[in-house]
mmCIF file of C-alpha atoms in Angstrom:
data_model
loop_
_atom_site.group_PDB
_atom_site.id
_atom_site.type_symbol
_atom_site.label_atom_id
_atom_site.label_comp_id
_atom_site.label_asym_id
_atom_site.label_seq_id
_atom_site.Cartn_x
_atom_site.Cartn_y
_atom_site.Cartn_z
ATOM 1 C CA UNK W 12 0.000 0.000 0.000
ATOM 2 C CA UNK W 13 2.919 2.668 1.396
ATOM 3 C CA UNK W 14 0.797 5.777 0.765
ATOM 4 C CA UNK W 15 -0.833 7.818 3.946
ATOM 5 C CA UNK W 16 -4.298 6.110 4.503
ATOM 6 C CA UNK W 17 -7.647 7.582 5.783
ATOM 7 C CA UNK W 18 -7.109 6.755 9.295
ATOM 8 C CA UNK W 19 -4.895 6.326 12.380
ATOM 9 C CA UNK W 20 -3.441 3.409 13.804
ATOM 10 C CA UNK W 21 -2.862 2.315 17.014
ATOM 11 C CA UNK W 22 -2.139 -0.103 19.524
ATOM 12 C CA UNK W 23 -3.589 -2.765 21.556
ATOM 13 C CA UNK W 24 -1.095 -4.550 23.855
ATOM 14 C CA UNK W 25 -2.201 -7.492 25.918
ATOM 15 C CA UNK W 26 1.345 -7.783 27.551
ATOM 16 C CA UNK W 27 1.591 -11.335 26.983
ATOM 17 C CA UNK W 28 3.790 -13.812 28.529
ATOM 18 C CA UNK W 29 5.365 -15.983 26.321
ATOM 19 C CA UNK W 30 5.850 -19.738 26.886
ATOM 20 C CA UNK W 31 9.401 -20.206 28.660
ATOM 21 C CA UNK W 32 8.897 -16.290 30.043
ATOM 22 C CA UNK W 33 7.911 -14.697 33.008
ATOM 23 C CA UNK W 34 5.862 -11.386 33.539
ATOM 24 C CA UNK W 35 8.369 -9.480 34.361
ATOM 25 C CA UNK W 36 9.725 -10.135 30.812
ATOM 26 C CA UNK W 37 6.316 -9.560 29.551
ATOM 27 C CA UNK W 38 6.421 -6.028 31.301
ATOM 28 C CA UNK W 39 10.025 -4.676 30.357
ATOM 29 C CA UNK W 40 8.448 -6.166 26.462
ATOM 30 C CA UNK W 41 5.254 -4.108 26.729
ATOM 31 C CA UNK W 42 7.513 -0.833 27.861
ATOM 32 C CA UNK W 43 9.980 -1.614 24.634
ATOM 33 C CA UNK W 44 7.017 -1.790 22.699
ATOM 34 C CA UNK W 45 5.771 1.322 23.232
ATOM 35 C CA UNK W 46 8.895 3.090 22.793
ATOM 36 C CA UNK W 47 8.724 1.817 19.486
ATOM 37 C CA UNK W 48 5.581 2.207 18.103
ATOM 38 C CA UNK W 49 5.723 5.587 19.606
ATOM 39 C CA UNK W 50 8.561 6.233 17.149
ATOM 40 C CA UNK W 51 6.705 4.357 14.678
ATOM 41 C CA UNK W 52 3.600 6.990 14.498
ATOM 42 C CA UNK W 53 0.907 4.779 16.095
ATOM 43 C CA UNK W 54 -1.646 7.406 17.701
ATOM 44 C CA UNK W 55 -2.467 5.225 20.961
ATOM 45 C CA UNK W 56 -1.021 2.713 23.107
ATOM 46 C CA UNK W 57 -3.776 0.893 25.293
ATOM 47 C CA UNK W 58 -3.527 -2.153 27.359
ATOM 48 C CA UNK W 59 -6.209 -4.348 28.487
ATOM 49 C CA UNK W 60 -7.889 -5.741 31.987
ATOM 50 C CA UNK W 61 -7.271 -9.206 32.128
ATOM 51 C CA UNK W 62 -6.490 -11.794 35.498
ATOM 52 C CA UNK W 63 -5.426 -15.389 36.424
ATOM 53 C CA UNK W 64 -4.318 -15.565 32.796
ATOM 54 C CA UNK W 65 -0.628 -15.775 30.851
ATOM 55 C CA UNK W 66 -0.678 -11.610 30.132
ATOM 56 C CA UNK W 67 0.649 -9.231 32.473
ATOM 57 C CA UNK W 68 -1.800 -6.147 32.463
ATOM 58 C CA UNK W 69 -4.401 -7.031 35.226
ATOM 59 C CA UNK W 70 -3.809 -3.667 36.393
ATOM 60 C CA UNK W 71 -3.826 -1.252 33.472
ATOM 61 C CA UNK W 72 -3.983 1.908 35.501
ATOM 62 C CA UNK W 73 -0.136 1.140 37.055
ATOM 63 C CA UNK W 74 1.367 -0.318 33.917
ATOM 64 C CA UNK W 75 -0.143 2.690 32.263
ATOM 65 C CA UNK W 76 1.458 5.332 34.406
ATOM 66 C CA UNK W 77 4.881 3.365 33.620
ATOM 67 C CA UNK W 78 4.001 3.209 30.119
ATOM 68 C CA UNK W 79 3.306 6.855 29.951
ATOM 69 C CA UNK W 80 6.953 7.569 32.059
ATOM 70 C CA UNK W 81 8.870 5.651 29.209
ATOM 71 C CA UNK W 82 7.278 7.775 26.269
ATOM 72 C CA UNK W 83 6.818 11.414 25.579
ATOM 73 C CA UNK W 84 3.448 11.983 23.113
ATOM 74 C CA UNK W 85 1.415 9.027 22.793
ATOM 75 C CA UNK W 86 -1.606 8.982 24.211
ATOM 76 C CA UNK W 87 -1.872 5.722 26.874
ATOM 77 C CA UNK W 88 -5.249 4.482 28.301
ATOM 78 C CA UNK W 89 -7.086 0.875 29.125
ATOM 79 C CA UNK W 90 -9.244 -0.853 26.647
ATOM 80 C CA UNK W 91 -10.615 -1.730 28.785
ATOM 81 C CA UNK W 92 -10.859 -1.268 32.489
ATOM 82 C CA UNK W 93 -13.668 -3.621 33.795
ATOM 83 C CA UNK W 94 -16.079 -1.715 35.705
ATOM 84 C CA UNK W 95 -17.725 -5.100 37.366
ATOM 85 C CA UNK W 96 -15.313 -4.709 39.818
ATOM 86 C CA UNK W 97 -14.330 -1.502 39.968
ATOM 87 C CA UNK W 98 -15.944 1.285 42.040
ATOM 88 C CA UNK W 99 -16.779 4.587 40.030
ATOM 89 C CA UNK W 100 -14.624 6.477 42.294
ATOM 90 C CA UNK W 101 -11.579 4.169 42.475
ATOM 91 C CA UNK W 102 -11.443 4.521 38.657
ATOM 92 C CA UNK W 103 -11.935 7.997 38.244
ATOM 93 C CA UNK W 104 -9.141 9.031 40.920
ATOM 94 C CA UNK W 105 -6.153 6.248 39.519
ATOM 95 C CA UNK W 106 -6.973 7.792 35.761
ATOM 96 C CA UNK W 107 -7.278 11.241 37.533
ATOM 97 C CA UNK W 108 -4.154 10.758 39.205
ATOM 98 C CA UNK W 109 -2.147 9.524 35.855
ATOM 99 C CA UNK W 110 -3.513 12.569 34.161
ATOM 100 C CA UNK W 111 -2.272 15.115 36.587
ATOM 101 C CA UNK W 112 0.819 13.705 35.946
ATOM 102 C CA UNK W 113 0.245 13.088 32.212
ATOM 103 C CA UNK W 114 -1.940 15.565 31.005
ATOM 104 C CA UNK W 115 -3.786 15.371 28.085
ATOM 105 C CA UNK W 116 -2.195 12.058 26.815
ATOM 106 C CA UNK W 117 -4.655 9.884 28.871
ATOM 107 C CA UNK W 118 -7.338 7.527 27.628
ATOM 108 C CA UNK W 119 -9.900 5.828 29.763
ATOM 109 C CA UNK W 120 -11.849 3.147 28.072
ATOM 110 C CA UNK W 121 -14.564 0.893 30.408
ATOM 111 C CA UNK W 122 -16.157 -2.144 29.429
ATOM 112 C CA UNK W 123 -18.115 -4.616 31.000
ATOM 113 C CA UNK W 124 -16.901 -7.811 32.846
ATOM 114 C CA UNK W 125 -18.440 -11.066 32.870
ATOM 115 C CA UNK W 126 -20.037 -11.359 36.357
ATOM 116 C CA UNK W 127 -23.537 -9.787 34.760
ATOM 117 C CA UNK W 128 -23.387 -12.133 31.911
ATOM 118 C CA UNK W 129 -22.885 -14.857 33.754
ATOM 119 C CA UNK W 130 -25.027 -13.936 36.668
ATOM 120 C CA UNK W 131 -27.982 -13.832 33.872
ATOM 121 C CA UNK W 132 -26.654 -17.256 32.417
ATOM 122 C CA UNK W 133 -27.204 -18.976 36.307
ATOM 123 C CA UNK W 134 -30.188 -21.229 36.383
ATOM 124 C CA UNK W 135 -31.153 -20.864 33.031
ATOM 125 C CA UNK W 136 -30.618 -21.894 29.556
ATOM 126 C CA UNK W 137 -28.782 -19.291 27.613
ATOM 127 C CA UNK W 138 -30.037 -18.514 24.421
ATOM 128 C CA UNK W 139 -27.834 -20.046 21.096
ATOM 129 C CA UNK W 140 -26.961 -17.408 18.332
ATOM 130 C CA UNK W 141 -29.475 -17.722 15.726
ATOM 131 C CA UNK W 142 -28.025 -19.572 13.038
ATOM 132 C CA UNK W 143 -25.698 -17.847 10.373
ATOM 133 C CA UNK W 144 -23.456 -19.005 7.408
ATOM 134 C CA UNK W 145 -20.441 -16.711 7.597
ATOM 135 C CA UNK W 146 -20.550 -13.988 5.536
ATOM 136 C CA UNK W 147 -18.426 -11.996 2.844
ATOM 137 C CA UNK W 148 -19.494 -8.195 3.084
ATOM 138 C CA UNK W 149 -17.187 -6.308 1.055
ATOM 139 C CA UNK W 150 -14.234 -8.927 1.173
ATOM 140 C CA UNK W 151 -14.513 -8.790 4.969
ATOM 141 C CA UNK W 152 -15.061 -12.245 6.762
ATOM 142 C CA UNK W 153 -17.767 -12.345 9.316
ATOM 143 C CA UNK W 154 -18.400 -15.455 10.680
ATOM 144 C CA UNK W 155 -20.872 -16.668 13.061
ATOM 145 C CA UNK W 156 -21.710 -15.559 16.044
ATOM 146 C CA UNK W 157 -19.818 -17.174 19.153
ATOM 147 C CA UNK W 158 -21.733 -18.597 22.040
ATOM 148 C CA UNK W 159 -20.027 -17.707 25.366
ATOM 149 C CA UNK W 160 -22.852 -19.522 27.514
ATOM 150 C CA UNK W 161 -20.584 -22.469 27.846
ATOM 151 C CA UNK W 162 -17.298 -20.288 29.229
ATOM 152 C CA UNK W 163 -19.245 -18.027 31.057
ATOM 153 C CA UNK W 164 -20.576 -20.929 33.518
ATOM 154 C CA UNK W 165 -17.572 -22.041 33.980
ATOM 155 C CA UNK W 166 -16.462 -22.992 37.656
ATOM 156 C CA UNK W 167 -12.670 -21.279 37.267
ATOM 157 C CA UNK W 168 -14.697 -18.242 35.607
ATOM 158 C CA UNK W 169 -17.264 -18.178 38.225
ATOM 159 C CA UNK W 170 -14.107 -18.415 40.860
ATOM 160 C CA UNK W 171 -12.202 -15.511 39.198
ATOM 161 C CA UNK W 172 -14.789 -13.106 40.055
ATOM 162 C CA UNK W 173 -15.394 -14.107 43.573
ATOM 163 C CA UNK W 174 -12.339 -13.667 44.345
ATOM 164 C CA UNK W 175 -12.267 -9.833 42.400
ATOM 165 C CA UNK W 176 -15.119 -8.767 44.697
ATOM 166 C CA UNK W 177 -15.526 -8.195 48.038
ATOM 167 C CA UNK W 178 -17.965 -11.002 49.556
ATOM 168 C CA UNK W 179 -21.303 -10.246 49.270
ATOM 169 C CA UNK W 180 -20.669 -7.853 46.770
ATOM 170 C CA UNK W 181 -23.105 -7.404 43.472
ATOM 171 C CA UNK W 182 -22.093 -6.386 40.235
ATOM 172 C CA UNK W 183 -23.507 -2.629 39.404
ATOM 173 C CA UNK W 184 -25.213 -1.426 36.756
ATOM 174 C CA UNK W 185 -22.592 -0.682 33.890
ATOM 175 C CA UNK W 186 -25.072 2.401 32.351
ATOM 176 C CA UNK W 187 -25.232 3.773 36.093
ATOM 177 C CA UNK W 188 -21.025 3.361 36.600
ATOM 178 C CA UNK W 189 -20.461 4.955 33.383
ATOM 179 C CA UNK W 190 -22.690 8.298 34.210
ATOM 180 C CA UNK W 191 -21.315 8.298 37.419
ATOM 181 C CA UNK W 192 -17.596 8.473 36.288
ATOM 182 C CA UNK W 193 -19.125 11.529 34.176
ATOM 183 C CA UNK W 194 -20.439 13.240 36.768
ATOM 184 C CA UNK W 195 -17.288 12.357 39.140
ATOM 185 C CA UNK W 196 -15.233 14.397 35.982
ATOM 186 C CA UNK W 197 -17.497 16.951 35.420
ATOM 187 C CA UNK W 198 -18.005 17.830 39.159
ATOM 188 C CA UNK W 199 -21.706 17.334 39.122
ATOM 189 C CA UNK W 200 -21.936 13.820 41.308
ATOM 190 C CA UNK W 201 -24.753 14.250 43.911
ATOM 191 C CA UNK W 202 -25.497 10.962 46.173
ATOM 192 C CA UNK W 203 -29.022 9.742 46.501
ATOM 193 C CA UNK W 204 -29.836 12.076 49.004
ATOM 194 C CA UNK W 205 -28.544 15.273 47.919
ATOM 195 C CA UNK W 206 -24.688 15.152 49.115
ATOM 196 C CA UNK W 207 -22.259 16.904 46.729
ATOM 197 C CA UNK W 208 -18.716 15.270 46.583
ATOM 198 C CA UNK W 209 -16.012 15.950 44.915
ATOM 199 C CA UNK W 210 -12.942 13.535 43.468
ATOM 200 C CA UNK W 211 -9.030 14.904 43.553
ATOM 201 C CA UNK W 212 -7.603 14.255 41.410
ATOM 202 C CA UNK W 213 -10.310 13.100 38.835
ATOM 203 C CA UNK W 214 -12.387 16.449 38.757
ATOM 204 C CA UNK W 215 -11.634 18.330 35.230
ATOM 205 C CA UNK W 216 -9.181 15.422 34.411
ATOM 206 C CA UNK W 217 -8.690 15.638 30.825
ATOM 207 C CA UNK W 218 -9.529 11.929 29.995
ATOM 208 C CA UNK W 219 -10.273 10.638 26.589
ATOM 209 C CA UNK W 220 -13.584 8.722 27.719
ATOM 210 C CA UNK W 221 -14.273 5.479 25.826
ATOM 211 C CA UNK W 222 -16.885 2.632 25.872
ATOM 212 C CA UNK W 223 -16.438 -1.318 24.451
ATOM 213 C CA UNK W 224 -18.547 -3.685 23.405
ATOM 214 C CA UNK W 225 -18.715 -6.698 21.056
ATOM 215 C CA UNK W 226 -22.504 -6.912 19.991
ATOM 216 C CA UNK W 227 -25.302 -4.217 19.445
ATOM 217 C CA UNK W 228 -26.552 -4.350 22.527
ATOM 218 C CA UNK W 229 -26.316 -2.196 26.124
ATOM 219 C CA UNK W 230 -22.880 -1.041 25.685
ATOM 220 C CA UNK W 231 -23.338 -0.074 22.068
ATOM 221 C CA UNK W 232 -26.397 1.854 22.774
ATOM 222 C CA UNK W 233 -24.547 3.427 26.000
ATOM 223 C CA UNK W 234 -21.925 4.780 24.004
ATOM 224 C CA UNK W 235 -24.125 6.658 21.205
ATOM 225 C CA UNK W 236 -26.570 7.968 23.711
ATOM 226 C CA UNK W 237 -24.015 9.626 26.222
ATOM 227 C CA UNK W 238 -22.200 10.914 22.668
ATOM 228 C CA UNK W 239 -19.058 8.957 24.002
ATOM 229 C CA UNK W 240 -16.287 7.136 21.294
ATOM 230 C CA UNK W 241 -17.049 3.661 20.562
ATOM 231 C CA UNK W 242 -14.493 0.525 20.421
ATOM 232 C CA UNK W 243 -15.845 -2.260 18.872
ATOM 233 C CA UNK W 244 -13.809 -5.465 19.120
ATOM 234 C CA UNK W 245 -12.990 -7.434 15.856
ATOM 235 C CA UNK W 246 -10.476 -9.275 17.304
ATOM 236 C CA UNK W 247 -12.552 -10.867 20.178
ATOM 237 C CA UNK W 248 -16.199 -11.160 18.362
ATOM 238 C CA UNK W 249 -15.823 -10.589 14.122
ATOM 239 C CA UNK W 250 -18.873 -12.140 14.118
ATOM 240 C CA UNK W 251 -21.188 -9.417 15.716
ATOM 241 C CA UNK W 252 -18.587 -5.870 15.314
ATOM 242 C CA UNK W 253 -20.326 -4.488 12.232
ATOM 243 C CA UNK W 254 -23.973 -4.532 13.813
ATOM 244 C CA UNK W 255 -22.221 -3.219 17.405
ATOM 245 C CA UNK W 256 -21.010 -0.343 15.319
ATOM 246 C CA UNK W 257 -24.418 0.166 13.665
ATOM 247 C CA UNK W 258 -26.203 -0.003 16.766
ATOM 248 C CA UNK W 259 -23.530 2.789 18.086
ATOM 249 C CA UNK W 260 -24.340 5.155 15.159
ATOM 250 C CA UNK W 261 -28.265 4.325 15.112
ATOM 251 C CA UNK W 262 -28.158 5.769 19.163
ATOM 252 C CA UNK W 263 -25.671 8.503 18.507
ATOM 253 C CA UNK W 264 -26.613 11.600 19.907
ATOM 254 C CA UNK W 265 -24.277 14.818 19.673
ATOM 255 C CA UNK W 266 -22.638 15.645 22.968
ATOM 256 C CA UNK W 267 -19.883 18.100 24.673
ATOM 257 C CA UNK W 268 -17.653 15.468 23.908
ATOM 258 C CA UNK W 269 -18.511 14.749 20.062
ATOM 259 C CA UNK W 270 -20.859 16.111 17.932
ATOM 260 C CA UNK W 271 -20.162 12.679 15.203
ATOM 261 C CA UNK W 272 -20.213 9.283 16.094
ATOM 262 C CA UNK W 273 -16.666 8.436 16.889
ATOM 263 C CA UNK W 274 -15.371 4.310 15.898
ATOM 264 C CA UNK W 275 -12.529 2.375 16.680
ATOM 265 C CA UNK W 276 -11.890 -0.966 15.673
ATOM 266 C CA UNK W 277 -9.715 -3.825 16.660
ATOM 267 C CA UNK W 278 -7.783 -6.124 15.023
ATOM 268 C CA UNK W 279 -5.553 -9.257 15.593
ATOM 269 C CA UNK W 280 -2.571 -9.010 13.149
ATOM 270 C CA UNK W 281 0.714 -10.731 12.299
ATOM 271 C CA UNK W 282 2.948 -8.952 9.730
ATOM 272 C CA UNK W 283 6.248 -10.188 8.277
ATOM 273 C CA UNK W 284 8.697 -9.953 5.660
ATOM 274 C CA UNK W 285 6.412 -12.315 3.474
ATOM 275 C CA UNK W 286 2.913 -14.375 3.763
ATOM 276 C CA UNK W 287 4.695 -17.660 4.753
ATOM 277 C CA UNK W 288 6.656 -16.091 7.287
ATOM 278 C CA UNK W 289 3.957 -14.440 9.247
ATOM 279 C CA UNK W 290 1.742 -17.662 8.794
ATOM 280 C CA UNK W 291 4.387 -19.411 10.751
ATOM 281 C CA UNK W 292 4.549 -16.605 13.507
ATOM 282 C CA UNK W 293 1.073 -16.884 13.723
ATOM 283 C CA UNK W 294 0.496 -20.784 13.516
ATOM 284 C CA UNK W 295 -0.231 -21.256 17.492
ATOM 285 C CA UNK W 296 -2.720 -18.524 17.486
ATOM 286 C CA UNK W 297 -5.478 -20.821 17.403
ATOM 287 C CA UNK W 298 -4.083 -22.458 20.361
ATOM 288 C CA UNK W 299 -4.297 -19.745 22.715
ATOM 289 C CA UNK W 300 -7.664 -18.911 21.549
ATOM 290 C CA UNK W 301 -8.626 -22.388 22.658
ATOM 291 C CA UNK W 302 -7.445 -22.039 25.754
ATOM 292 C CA UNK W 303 -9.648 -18.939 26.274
ATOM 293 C CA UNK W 304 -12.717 -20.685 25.170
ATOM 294 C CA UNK W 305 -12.534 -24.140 27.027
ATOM 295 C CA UNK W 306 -12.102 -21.839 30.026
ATOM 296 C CA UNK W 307 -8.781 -22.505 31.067
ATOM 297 C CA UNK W 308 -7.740 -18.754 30.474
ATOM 298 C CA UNK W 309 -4.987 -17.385 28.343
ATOM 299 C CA UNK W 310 -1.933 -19.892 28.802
ATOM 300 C CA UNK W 311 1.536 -18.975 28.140
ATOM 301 C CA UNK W 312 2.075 -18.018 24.518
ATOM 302 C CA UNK W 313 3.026 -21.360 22.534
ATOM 303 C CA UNK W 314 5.925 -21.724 20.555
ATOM 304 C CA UNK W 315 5.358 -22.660 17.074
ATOM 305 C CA UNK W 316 8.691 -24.357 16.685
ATOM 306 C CA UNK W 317 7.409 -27.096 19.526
ATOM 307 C CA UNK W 318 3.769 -27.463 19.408
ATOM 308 C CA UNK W 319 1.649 -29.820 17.336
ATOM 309 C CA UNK W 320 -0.833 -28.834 15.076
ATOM 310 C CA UNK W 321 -4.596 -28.075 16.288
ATOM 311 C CA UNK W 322 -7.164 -30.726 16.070
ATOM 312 C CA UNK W 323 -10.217 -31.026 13.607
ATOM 313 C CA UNK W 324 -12.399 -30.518 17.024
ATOM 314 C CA UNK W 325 -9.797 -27.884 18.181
ATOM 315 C CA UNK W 326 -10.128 -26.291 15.151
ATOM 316 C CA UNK W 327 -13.696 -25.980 14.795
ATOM 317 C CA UNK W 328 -14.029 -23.964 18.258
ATOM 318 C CA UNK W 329 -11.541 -21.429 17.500
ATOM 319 C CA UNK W 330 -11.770 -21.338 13.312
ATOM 320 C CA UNK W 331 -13.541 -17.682 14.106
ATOM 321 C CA UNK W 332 -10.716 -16.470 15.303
ATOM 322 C CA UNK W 333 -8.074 -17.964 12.749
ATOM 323 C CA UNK W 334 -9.909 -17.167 9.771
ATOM 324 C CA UNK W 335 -10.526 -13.546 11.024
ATOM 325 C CA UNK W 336 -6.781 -13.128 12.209
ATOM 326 C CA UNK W 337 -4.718 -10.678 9.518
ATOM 327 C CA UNK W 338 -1.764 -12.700 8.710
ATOM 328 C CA UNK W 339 0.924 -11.911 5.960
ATOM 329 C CA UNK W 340 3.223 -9.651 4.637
ATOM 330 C CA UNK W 341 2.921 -5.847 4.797
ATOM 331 C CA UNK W 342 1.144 -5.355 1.769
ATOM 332 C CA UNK W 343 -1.607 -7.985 2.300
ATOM 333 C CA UNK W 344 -2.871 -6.821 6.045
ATOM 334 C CA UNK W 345 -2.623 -3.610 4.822
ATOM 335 C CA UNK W 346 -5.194 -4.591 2.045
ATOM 336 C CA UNK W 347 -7.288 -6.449 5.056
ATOM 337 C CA UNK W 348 -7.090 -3.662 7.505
ATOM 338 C CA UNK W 349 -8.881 -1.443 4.571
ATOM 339 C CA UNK W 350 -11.073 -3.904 4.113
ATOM 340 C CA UNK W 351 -12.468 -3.824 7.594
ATOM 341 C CA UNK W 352 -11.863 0.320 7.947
ATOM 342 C CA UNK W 353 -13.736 0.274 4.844
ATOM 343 C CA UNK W 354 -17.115 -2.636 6.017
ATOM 344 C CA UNK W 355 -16.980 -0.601 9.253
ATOM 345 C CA UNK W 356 -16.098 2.504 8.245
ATOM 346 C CA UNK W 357 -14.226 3.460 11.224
ATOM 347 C CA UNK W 358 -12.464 6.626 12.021
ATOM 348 C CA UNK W 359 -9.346 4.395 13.673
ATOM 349 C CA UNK W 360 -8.400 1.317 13.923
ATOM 350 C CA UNK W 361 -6.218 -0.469 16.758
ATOM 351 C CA UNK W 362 -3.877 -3.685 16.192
ATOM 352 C CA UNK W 363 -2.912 -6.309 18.450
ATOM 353 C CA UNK W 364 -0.212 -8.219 17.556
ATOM 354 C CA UNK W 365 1.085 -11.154 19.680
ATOM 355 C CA UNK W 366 3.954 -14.028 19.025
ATOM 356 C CA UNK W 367 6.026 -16.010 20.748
ATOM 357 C CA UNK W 368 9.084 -14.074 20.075
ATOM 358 C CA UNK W 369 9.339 -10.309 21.516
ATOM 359 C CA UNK W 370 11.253 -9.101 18.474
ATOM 360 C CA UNK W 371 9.279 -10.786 15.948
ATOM 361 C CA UNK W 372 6.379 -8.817 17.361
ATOM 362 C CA UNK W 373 8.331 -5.507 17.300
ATOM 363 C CA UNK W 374 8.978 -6.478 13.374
ATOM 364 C CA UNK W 375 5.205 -6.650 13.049
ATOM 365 C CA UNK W 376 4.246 -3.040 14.169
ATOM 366 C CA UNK W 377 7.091 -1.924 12.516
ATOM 367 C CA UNK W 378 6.500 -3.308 8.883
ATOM 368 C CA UNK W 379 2.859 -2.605 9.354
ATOM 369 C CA UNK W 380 3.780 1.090 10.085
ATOM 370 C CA UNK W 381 5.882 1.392 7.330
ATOM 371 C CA UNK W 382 3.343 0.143 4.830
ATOM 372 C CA UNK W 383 0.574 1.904 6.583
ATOM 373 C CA UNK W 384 2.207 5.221 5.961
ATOM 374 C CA UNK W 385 2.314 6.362 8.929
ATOM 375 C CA UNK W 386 3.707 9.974 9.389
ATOM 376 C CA UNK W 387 6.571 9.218 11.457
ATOM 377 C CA UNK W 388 7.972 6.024 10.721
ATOM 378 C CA UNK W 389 11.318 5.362 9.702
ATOM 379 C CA UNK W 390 12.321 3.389 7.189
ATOM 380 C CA UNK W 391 12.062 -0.437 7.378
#
């Protein structure tokens, strides 16, 4: 491609640990990273909420502050932090806090955890995704929907989020959290009955507010009626991101904040030197995807040089996620990422790339960069 394209990249980083690492590896990798792709002209650099699994950013507002020391202009938030078990407050002062000492570089992006889902899933029988060939729109793949009833009842999921509350504790209302982290920034939060208080920092924080969400449903809806930016995430559901971001435009309504519906999309990408190379990079993808969906949680990134091929039943669980993975040389994700900027028509899109080897995954960004046109970018 190598000409300046219609939108922005930037960066997703999951921090992962790679088989035969440790996190602390997978921390000092994450902080290289960003150097780089700082360097490299990507726009953002978010990290997401994750715990109990193989990736190191479980607590996104203190890797961010480090992330934020160790570069100079890109702008660092959470995609996303998980407000169902988070308090309003406690989010709005830890991303006040890093913007008083980072102003104006600051994202904060909330999505929902599981607990609600799977508190709605408990003693019932969750509804299947209507069925649904996969679809070409446009040249971009979108497959079926993915049924998360099975993970989501999970005993090792259902023990994750015990332990991430208090006991006793219930999940709040993600709509209510949301408005109240406005009002907490705009200096307009009144209790119940009548009691004015105030968060420092957090008050007139200049945070970049964001909201995610996979399907057109709450968190879509959320987002366009508070006139809030959108993420929608490609990477995690392809199957249900173009009618999120539908949804998202259908409830936009113009705010202080925008006065357009604002989109970003994700991405999971591997870019090499040429399409063989990067399918090799990428070949145990579909592995750690599996782990995610039997429930086990994100293992330790597998080597491709040491681990056998998926089987036909492995496959089929995961084949979502493979077929919707960008993987080649610069030129052909380039032509993919277009593809889905151009289905979704979003105003940015965000990459996450992850391999087994750190510098293979620095090559990525960089070639990607490079072929992306991206202003800054040296030459590869």
């Amino acid at each position: 491609m190598n000409a300046v394209n219609p939108v922005p990249l930037s960066v997703l980083d999951l921090s992962p640990v790679s088989e035969g690492s440790s996190v602390p590896e997978a921390l000092r990798n994450t902080l290289d990273l960003a150097r780089h792709v700082e360097a490299w002209g990507y726009t953002r650099y978010w990290v997401a909420e994750h715990h109990f699994v193989a990736v190191a950013s479980s607590a996104p507002d203190v890797l961010i502050g480090a992330i934020a020391a160790a570069t100079h202009t890109i702008r660092v938030g959470a995609a996303a932090v998980q407000l169902g078990h988070n308090t309003a407050i406690g989010v709005v002062e830890s991303f006040g806090t890093l913007d008083a000492l980072y102003p104006g570089r600051i994202d904060l992006g909330l999505g929902r955890s599981g607990q609600r889902r799977a508190e709605a899933l408990a003693g019932a029988a969750a509804p299947e995704p209507a069925p649904r060939a996969t679809e070409i729109r446009d040249g971009l793949i979108i497959p079926p929907p993915f049924s998360a009833a099975k993970l989501l009842s999970s005993s090792r999921l259902a023990a994750s989020f015990g332990v991430l509350q208090q006991p006793g504790a219930e999940s709040p209302d993600f709509s209510r959290q949301v408005e109240d982290i406005l009002a907490f920034l705009n200096g307009t939060y009144t209790t119940p009955d009548g009691i004015d208080l105030h968060a420092g920092p957090g008050e007139g924080a200049d945070l970049e507010l964001w909201v995610f969400g996979s399907s057109a449903g709450p968190s879509a809806e959320l987002a366009g009626r508070l006139g809030l930016p959108f993420g929608a995430n490609y990477h995690v559901s392809p199957g249900t991101t173009v009618e999120a971001v539908e949804a998202y435009r259908a409830a936009f309504r113009p705010s202080s904040i925008l006065s357009e519906p604002y989109v970003v999309v994700s991405a999971d990408a591997v870019v090499a030197d040429d399409d063989t190379t990067a399918r090799e990079l990428a070949s145990t993808y579909g592995h750690w995807t599996h782990s995610i969906r039997v429930g086990r949680g994100a293992i330790p990134y597998p080597n491709p040089d040491t681990t056998p091929p998926l089987t036909a039943e492995e496959r089929t669980l995961v084949d979502d996620r493979i077929v919707t993975q960008f993987v080649g040389s610069p030129s052909t994700v380039a032509e993919r990422l277009d593809t889905l900027r151009r289905v979704t028509d979003a105003d940015e899109l965000v990459v996450t790339s992850v391999t087994h080897g750190h510098e293979d995954r620095l090559r990525s960004y960089e070639l990607l960069a490079h072929e992306w046109g991206l202003a800054r970018v040296r030459a590869a």
